[in-house]
Structures are given as C-alpha cells and as structure tokens.
mmCIF file of C-alpha atoms and ligand atoms in Angstrom:
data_model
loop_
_atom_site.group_PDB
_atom_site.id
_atom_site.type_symbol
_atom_site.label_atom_id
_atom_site.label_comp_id
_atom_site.label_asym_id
_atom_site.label_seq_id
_atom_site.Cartn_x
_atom_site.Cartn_y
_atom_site.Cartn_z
ATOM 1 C CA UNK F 1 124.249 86.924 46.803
ATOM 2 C CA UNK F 2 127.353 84.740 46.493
ATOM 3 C CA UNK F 3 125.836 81.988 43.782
ATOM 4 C CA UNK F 4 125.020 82.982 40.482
ATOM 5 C CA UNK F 5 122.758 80.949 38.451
ATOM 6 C CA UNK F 6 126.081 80.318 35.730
ATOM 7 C CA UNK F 7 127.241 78.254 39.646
ATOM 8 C CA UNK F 8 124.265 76.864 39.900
ATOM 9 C CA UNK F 9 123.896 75.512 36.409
ATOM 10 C CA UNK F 10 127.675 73.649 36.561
ATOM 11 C CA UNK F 11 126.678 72.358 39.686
ATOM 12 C CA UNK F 12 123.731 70.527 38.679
ATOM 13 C CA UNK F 13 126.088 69.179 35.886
ATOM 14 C CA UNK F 14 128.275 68.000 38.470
ATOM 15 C CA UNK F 15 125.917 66.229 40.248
ATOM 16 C CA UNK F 16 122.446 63.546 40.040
ATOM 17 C CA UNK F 17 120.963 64.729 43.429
ATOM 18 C CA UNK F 18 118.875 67.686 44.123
ATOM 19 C CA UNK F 19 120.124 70.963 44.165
ATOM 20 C CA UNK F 20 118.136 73.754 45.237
ATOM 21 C CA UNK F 21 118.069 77.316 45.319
ATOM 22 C CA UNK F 22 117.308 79.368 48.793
ATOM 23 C CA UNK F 23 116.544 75.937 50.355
ATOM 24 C CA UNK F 24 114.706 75.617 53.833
ATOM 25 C CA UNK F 25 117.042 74.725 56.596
ATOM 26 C CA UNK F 26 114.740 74.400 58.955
ATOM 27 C CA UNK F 27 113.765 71.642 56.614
ATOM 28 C CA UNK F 28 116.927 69.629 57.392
ATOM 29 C CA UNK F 29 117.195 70.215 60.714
ATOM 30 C CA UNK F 30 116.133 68.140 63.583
ATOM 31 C CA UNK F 31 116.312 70.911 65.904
ATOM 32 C CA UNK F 32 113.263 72.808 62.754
ATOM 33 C CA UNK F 33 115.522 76.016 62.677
ATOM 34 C CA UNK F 34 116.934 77.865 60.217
ATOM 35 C CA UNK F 35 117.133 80.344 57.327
ATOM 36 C CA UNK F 36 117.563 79.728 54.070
ATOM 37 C CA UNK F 37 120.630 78.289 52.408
ATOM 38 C CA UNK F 38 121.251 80.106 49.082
ATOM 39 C CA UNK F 39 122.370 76.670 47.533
ATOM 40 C CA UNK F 40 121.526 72.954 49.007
ATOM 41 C CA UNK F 41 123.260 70.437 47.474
ATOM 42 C CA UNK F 42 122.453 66.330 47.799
ATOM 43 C CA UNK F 43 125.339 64.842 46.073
ATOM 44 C CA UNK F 44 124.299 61.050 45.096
ATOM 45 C CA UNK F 45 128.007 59.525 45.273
ATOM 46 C CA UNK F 46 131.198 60.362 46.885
ATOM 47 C CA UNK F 47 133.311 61.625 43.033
ATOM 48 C CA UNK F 48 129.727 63.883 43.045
ATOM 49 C CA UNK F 49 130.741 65.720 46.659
ATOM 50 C CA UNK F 50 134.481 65.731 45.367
ATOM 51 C CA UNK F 51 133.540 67.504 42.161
ATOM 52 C CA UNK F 52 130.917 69.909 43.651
ATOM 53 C CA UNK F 53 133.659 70.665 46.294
ATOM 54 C CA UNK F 54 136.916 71.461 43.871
ATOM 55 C CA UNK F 55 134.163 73.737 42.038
ATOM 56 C CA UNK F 56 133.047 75.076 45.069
ATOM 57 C CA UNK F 57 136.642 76.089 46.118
ATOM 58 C CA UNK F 58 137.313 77.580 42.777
ATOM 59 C CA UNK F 59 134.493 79.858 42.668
ATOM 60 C CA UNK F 60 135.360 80.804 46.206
ATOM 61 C CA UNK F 61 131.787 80.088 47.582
ATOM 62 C CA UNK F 62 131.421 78.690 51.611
ATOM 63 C CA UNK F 63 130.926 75.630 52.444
ATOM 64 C CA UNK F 64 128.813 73.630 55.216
ATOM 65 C CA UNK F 65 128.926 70.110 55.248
ATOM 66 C CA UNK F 66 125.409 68.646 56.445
ATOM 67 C CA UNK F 67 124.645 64.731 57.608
ATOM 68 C CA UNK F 68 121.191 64.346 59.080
ATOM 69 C CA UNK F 69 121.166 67.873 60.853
ATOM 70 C CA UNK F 70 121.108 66.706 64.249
ATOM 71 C CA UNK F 71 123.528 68.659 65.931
ATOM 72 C CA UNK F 72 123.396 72.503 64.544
ATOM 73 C CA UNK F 73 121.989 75.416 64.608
ATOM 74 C CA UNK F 74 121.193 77.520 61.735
ATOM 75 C CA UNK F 75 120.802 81.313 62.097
ATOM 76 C CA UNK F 76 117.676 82.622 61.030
ATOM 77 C CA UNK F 77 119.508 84.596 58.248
ATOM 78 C CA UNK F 78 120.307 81.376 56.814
ATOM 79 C CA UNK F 79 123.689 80.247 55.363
ATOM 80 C CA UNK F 80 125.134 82.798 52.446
ATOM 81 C CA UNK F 81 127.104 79.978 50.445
ATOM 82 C CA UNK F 82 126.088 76.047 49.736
ATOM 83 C CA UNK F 83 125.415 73.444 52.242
ATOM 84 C CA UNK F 84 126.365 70.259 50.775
ATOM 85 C CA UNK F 85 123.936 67.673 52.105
ATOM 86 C CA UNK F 86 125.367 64.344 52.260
ATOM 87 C CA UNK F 87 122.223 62.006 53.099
ATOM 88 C CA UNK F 88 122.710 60.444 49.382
ATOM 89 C CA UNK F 89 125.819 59.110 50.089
ATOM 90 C CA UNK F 90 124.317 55.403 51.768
ATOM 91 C CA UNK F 91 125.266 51.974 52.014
ATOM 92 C CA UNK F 92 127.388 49.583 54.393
ATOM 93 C CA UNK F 93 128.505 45.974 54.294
ATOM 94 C CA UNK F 94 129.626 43.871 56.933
ATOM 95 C CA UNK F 95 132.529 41.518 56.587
ATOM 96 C CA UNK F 96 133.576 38.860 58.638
ATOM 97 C CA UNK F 97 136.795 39.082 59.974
ATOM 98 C CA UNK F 98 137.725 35.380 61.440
ATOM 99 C CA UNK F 99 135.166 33.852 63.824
ATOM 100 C CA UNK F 100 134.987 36.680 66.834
ATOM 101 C CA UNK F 101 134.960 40.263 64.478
ATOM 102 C CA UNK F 102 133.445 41.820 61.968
ATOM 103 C CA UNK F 103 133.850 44.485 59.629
ATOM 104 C CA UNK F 104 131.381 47.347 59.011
ATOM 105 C CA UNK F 105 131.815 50.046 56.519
ATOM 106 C CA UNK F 106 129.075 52.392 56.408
ATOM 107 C CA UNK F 107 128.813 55.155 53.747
ATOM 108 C CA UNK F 108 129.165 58.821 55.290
ATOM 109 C CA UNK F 109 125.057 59.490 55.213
ATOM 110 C CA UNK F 110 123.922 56.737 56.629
ATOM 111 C CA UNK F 111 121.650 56.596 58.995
ATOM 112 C CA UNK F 112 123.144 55.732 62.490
ATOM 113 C CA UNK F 113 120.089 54.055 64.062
ATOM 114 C CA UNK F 114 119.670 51.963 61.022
ATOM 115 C CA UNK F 115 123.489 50.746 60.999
ATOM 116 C CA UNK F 116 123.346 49.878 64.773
ATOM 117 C CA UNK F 117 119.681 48.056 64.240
ATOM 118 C CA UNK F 118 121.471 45.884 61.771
ATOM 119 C CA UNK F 119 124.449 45.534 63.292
ATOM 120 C CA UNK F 120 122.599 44.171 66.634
ATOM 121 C CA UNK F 121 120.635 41.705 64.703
ATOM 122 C CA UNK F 122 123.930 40.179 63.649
ATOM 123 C CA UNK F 123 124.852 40.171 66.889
ATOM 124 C CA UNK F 124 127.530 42.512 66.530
ATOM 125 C CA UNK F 125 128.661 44.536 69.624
ATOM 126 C CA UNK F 126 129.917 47.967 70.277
ATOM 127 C CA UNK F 127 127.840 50.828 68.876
ATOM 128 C CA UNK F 128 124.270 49.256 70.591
ATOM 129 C CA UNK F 129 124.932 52.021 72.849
ATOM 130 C CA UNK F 130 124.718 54.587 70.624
ATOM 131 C CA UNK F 131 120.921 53.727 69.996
ATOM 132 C CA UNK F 132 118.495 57.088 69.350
ATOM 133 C CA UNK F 133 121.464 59.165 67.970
ATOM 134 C CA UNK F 134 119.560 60.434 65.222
ATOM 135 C CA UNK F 135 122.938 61.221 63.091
ATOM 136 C CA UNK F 136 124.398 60.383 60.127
ATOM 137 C CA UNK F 137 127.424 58.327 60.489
ATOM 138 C CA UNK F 138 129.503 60.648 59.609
ATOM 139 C CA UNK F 139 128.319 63.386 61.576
ATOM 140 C CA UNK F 140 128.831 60.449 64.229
ATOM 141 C CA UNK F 141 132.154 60.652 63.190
ATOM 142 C CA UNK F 142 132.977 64.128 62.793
ATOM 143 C CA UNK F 143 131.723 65.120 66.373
ATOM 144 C CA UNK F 144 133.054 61.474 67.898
ATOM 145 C CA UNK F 145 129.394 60.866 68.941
ATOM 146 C CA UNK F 146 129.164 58.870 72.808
ATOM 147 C CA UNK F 147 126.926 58.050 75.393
ATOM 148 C CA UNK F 148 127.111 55.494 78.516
ATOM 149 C CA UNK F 149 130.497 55.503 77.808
ATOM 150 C CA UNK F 150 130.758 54.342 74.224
ATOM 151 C CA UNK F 151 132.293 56.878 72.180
ATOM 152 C CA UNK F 152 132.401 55.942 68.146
ATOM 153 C CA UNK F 153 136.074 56.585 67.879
ATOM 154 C CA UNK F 154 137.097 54.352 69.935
ATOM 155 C CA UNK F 155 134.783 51.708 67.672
ATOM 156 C CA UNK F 156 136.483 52.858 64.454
ATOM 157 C CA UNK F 157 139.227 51.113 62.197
ATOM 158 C CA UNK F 158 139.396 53.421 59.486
ATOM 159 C CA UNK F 159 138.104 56.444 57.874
ATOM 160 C CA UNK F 160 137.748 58.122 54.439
ATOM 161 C CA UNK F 161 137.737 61.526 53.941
ATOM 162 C CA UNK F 162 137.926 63.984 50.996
ATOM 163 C CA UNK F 163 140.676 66.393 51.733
ATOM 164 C CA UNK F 164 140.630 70.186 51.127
ATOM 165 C CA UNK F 165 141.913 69.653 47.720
ATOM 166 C CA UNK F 166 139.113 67.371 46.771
ATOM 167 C CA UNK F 167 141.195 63.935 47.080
ATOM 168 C CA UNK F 168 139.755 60.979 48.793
ATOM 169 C CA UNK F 169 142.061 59.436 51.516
ATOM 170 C CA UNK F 170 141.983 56.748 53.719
ATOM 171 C CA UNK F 171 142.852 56.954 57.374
ATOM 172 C CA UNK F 172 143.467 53.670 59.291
ATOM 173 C CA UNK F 173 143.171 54.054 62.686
ATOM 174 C CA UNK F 174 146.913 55.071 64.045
ATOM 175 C CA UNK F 175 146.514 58.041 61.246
ATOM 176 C CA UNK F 176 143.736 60.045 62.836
ATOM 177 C CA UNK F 177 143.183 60.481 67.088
ATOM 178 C CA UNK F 178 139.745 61.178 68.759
ATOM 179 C CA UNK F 179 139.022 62.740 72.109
ATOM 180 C CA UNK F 180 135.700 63.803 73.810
ATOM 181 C CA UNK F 181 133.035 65.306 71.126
ATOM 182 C CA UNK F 182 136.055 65.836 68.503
ATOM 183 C CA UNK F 183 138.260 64.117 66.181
ATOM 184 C CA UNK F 184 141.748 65.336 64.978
ATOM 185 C CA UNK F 185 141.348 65.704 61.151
ATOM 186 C CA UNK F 186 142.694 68.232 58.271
ATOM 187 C CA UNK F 187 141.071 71.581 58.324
ATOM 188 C CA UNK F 188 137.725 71.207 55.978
ATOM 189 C CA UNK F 189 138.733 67.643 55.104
ATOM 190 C CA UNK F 190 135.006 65.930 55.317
ATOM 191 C CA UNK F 191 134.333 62.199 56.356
ATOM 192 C CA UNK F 192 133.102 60.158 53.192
ATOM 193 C CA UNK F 193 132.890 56.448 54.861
ATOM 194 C CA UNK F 194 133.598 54.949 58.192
ATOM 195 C CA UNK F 195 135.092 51.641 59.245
ATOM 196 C CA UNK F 196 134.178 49.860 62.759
ATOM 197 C CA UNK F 197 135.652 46.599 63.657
ATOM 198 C CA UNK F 198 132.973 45.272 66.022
ATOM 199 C CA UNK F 199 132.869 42.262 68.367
ATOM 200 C CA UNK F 200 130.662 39.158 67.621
ATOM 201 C CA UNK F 201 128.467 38.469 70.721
ATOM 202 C CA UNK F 202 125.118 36.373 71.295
ATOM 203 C CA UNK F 203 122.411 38.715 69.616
ATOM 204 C CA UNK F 204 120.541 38.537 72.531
ATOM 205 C CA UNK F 205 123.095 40.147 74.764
ATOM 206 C CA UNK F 206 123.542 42.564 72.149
ATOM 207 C CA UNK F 207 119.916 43.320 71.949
ATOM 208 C CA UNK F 208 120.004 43.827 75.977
ATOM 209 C CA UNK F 209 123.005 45.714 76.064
ATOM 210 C CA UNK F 210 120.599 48.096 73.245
ATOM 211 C CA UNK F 211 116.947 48.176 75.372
ATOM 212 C CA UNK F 212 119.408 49.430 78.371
ATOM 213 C CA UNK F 213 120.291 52.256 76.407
ATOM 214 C CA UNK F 214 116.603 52.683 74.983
ATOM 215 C CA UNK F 215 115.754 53.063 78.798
ATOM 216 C CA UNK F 216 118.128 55.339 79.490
ATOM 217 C CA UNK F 217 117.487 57.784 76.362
ATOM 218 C CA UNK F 218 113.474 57.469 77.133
ATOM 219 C CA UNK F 219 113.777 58.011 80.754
ATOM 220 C CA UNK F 220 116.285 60.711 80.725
ATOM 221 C CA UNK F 221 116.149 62.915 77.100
ATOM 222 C CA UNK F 222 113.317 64.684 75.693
ATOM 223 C CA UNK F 223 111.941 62.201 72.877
ATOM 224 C CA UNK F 224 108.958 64.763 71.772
ATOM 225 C CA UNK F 225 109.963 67.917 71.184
ATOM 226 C CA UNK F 226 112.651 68.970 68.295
ATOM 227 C CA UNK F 227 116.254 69.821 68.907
ATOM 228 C CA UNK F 228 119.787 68.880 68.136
ATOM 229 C CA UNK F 229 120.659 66.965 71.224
ATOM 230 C CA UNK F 230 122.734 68.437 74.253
ATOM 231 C CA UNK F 231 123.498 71.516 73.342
ATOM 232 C CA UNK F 232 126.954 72.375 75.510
ATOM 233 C CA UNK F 233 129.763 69.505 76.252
ATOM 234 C CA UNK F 234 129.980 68.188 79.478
ATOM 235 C CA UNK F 235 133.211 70.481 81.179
ATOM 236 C CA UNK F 236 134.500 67.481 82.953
ATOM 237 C CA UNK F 237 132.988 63.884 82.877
ATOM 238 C CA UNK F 238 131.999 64.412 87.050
ATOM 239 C CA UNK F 239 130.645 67.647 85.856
ATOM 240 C CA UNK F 240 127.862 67.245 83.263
ATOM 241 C CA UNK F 241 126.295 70.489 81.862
ATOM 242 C CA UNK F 242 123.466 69.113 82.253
ATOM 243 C CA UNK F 243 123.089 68.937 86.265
ATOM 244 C CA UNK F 244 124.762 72.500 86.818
ATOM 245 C CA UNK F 245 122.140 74.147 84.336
ATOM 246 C CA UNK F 246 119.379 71.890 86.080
ATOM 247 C CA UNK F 247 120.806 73.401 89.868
ATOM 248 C CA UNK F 248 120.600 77.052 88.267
ATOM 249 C CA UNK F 249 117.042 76.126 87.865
ATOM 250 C CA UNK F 250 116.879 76.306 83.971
ATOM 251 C CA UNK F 251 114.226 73.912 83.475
ATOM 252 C CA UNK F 252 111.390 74.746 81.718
ATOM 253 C CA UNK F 253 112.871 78.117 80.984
ATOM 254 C CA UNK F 254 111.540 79.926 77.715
ATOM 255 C CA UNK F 255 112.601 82.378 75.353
ATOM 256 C CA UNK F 256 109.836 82.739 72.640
ATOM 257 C CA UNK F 257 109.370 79.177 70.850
ATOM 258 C CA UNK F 258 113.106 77.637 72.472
ATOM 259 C CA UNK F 259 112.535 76.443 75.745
ATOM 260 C CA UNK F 260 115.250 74.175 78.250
ATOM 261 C CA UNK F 261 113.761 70.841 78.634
ATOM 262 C CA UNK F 262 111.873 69.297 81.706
ATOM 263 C CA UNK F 263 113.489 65.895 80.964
ATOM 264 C CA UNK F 264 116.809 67.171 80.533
ATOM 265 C CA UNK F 265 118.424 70.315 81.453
ATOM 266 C CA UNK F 266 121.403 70.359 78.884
ATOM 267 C CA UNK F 267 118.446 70.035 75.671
ATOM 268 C CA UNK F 268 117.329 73.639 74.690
ATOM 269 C CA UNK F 269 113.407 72.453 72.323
ATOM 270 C CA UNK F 270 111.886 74.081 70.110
ATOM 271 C CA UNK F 271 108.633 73.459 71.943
ATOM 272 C CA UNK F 272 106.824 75.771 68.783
ATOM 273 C CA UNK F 273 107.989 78.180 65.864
ATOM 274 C CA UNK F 274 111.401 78.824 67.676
ATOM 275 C CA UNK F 275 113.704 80.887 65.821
ATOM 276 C CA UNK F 276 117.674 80.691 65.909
ATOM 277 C CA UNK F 277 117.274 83.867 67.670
ATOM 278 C CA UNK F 278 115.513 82.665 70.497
ATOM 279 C CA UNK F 279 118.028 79.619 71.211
ATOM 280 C CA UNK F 280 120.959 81.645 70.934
ATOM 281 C CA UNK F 281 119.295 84.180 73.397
ATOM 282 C CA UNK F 282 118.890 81.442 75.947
ATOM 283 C CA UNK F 283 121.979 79.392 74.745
ATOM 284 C CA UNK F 284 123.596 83.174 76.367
ATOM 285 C CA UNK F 285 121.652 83.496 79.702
ATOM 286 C CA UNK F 286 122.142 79.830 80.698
ATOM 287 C CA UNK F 287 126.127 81.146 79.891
ATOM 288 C CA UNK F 288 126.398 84.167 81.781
ATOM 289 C CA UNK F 289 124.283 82.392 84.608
ATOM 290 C CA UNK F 290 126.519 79.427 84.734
ATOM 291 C CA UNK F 291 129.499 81.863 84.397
ATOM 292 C CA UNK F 292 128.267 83.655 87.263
ATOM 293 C CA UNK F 293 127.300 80.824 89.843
ATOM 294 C CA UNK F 294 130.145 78.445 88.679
ATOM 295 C CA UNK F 295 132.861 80.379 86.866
ATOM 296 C CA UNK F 296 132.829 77.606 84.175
ATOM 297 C CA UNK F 297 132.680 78.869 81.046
ATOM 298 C CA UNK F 298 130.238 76.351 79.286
ATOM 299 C CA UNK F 299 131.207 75.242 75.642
ATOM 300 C CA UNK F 300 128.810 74.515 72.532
ATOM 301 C CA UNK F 301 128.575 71.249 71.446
ATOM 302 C CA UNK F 302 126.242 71.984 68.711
ATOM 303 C CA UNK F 303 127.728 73.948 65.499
ATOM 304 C CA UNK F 304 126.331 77.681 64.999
ATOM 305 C CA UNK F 305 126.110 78.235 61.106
ATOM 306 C CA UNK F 306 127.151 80.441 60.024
ATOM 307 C CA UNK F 307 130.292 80.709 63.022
ATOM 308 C CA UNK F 308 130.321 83.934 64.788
ATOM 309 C CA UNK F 309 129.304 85.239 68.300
ATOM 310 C CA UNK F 310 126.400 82.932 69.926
ATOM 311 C CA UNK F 311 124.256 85.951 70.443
ATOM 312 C CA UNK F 312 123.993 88.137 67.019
HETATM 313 N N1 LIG U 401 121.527 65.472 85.307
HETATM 314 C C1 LIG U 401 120.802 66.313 86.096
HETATM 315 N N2 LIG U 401 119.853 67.113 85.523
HETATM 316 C C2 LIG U 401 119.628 67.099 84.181
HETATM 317 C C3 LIG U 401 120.378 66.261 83.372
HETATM 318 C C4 LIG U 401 121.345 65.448 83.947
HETATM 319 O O1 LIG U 401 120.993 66.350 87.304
HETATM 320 O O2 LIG U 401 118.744 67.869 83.749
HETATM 321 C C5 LIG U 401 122.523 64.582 85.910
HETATM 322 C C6 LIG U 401 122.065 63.131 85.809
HETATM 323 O O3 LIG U 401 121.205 62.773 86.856
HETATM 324 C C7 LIG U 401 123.375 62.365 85.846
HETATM 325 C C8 LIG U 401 124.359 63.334 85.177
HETATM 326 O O4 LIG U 401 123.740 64.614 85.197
HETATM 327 O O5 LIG U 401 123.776 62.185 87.175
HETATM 328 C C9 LIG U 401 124.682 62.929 83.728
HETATM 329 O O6 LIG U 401 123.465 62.880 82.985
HETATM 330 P P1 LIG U 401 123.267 61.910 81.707
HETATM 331 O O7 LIG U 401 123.443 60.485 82.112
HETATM 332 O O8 LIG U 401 122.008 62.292 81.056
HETATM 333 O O9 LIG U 401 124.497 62.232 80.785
HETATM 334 P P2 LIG U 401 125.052 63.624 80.221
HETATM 335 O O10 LIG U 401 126.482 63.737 80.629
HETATM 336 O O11 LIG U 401 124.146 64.752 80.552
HETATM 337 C C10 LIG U 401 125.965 62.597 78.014
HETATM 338 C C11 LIG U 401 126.014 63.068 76.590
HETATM 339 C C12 LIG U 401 124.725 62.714 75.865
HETATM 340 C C13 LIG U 401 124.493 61.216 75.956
HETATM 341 C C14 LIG U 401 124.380 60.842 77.442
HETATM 342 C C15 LIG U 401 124.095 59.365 77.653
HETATM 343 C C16 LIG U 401 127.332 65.139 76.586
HETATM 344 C C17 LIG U 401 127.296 66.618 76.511
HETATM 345 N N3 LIG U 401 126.152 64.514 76.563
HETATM 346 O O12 LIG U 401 124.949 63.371 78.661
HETATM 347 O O13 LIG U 401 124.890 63.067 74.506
HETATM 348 O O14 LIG U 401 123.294 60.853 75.295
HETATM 349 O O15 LIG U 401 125.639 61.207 78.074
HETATM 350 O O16 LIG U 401 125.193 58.656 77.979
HETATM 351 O O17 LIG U 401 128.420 64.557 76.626
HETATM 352 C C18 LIG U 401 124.454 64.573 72.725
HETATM 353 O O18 LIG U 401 125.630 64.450 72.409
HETATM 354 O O19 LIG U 401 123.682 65.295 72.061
HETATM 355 C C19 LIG U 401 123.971 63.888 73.895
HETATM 356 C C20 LIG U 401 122.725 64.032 74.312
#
C-alpha cells in the first residue's frame, strides 16, 4: 500500500469532494472495468485539484487523472496510487464575441453532450458533430476527441492547465498544437478549462448538422453495450481500424465477458462481467492477427492504467 491513512486524512483537508478509500473503478468507467483504486479523489474546484496534486507529488504517490471514464481501461488489479476524478470541476458560459462568434468556456468536467446540447440551442456551430461522445471536456481535450471530421482542437481558442508544479496556466491557441487523437502539452500538466470560439449559425442548421451525426453514431456504433469507444486509432485516415479488424473477421468475437462488436468492429463490449483481463486478451489477438495479415502494427487509443504491456 502506497497511501497511508496520515495521506488520506490531509487530503480530505485539502479538499470538499469525496474521497474514498479502495474505490470501485469499474464504478467510473463507461467501459464497467476495473480494480480498485487505493485513493479516489473528486476535487470540487480547480485550487482543490492544485492542492491535492502539489501534496500528491510531495508524498511521491501516482497519479491518474480521470474525466468521465470513457476512454480507459483499468486493470483488474486496480490502480496502486490516487485517481483524481475531476467530474466536480463544472460550469461554462458563453460570450458573445461581435455578431457572427461566440465564446464558450467550459470547466474541465463537464459533460460534453451537455455543452454541445446547449451550444446547438444557441445556434452555435462547430462541436454538433461531436454529439454521443460521452466525455468530459477535458478528456475531449486531452485525447483531441473527432468524428466526421470535426476534431475539438481545431474548435479550441484557449486552454488552462495545471502544470506539473501545481500552477495554473493559460494556453491561447498558438501556445499548444493538436494532431490526430493527441495534443502537445507538458508532461503530467492536466487540462482545467477549455475555450472554443464557435460560429453563430441558424439553430436549425445547427440542429441538422447534430441529427446527421445522431444517425451516424446510431447506425454505425454500438449504443447498448458498455465500453470506452474505439479502442485502437485509425493507422491512416483511408485505413480505419475498424474495417481491417472487421475483414479479419473479428466481429462478434469473445473472450469471457469482452466481446468485438457486431455494429462496429474497432469497439471491444463488455457484453457481461468482463474483466480487464479479458479485453486485453482480445485487445492482443486482434494485434497479432492484424500484425500478421496486414503488417500494421495497430495502436491503442484507449489508456491502459496502470501503463505497462497490453497483455499482463
Ligand atoms: N468500417 C467497417 N467495419 C467496421 C467499422 C467500420 O468496414 O466494423 C468502415 C466503415 O464502413 C467506413 C470506415 O470503416 O467505411 C470508417 O468507419 P467510421 O465512419 O465508423 O469511422 P472510424 O474511422 O471507424 C472514427 C473515430 C470514431 C468516430 C467516427 C465517426 C477513430 C479511431 N475513430 O471511426 O471515434 O466516432 O470516426 O466519425 O478515429 C472514438 O474515438 O472512440 C471513436 C469511436
């Protein structure tokens, strides 16, 4: 054990949300997975998380920063450390900006959906294709979340973070660069708030441009079944992961509870009491296979907590 209860005691000191011992993950995961965490911590402001992390630091315990839990994987050892939570941190305003933009600023654990339902309704475009993401805005940020080819970076005009040494920082736009599923930021520096300068457009374009992407999501991705999204990024836009594990003939393919989806092939479900173990053997075949037929080497897009080999 890495957290004493003299840690745990300053921590709750430190901060008004919850903090609990040997916490569920599988809890606050949408994929259902996980061990236990020895710590959780739900910071309930941003000097909270900056406080909780300089003490973290000091007392040389590991750290996983956690939005909504969409997009990882915890083992089924669990996480030996704290995993800092941030769904307290919430709130956004919008600001006009002259007569054609607007200014959004959304707190780091907000939801996603519920900043792009709002955002539509004020006929604001740009993120409507994001719809059914089920992240936290800043996990949207952190893993530059896209689909029909609307990534959040390029939506952004400015980020704060809180750097390794527990200052907050703002980054406007020309300070921080994003590419595909990534953004370049300071090692262990986590997102706080998020920016977007969005276009004003007739709601009701905005509100089609959003039940095209409904359709899409509904008709394409498994709605049903937990999981944290596509599991491996696409190796080349003309080369989704998806279609080469679907031509290997993946679907439907089970190991215990974690099973590839029907609807698509690039979703690994826990169709019922998967563990971590089971997902990371079949995250491995549809590797090796795809290795084998394709010589691509096929790269996670989720996170594996703790880091290490895929198959342990
Ligand atoms: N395809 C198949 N079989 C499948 C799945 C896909 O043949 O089982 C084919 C489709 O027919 C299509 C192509 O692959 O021709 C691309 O499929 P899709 O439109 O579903 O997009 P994707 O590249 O598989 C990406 C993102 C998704 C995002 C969608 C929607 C990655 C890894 N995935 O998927 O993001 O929702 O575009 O635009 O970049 C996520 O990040 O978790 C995620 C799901």
């Amino acid at each position: 054990m890495i957290v004493t209860p003299g840690h745990i005691r300053d921590i709750a000191d430190l901060v008004t949300g919850r903090v609990i011992q040997h916490a569920r993950l599988a809890d606050v995961t949408t994929f259902k997975i996980g061990g236990p965490a020895e710590l959780l911590i739900e910071p309930g402001a941003p000097e909270e998380l900056r406080a909780a992390l300089a003490y973290l630091r000091e007392a040389r315990i590991p750290v996983f920063i956690l939005g909504s839990g969409s997009n990882v994987l915890f083992r089924d050892e669990g996480f030996p450390g704290a995993v800092i939570r941030l769904t307290g941190l919430r709130g956004f305003t919008i600001q006009s900006n002259g007569s054609d933009y607007a200014k959004v600023s959304a707190a780091a654990g907000e939801p996603l959906p519920a900043l792009i339902n709002r955002c539509a309704g004020d006929g604001l475009r740009g993120p409507e294709a994001l719809w059914g993401i089920p992240a936290s805005v800043g996990g949207a940020v952190v893993s530059n979340a896209g689909a029909r080819g609307v990534w959040i970076g390029d939506l952004l005009s400015e980020i704060t973070i809180v750097t390794p040494a527990a200052a907050e920082q703002r980054l406007a736009r020309e300070n921080f660069s994003c590419s595909y599923r990534s953004i370049d930021l300071p090692a262990s520096a986590v997102v706080t708030a998020a920016g977007l300068r969005l276009v004003r457009d007739d709601p009701d374009a905005v509100e089609a441009s959003m039940e095209a992407a409904r359709k899409h999501r509904w008709e394409t991705q498994p709605m049903g079944f937990p999981s944290a999204g596509c599991v491996f990024k696409n190796p080349a836009p003309d080369n989704p992961a998806g279609a080469i594990i679907d031509r290997l003939g993946f679907k439907g393919r089970s190991v215990g509870g974690a099973r590839v989806s029907d609807a698509h092939a690039n979703f690994i479900v826990n169709a019922g009491g998967a563990s971590a173990g089971d997902v990371l053997a079949l995250i491995e075949e549809i590797r090796e296979a795809v290795r084998a037929a394709e010589g691509v080497d096929l790269e996670l897009e989720i996170r594996i907590a703790p880091e290490g080999p895929a198959h342990a």
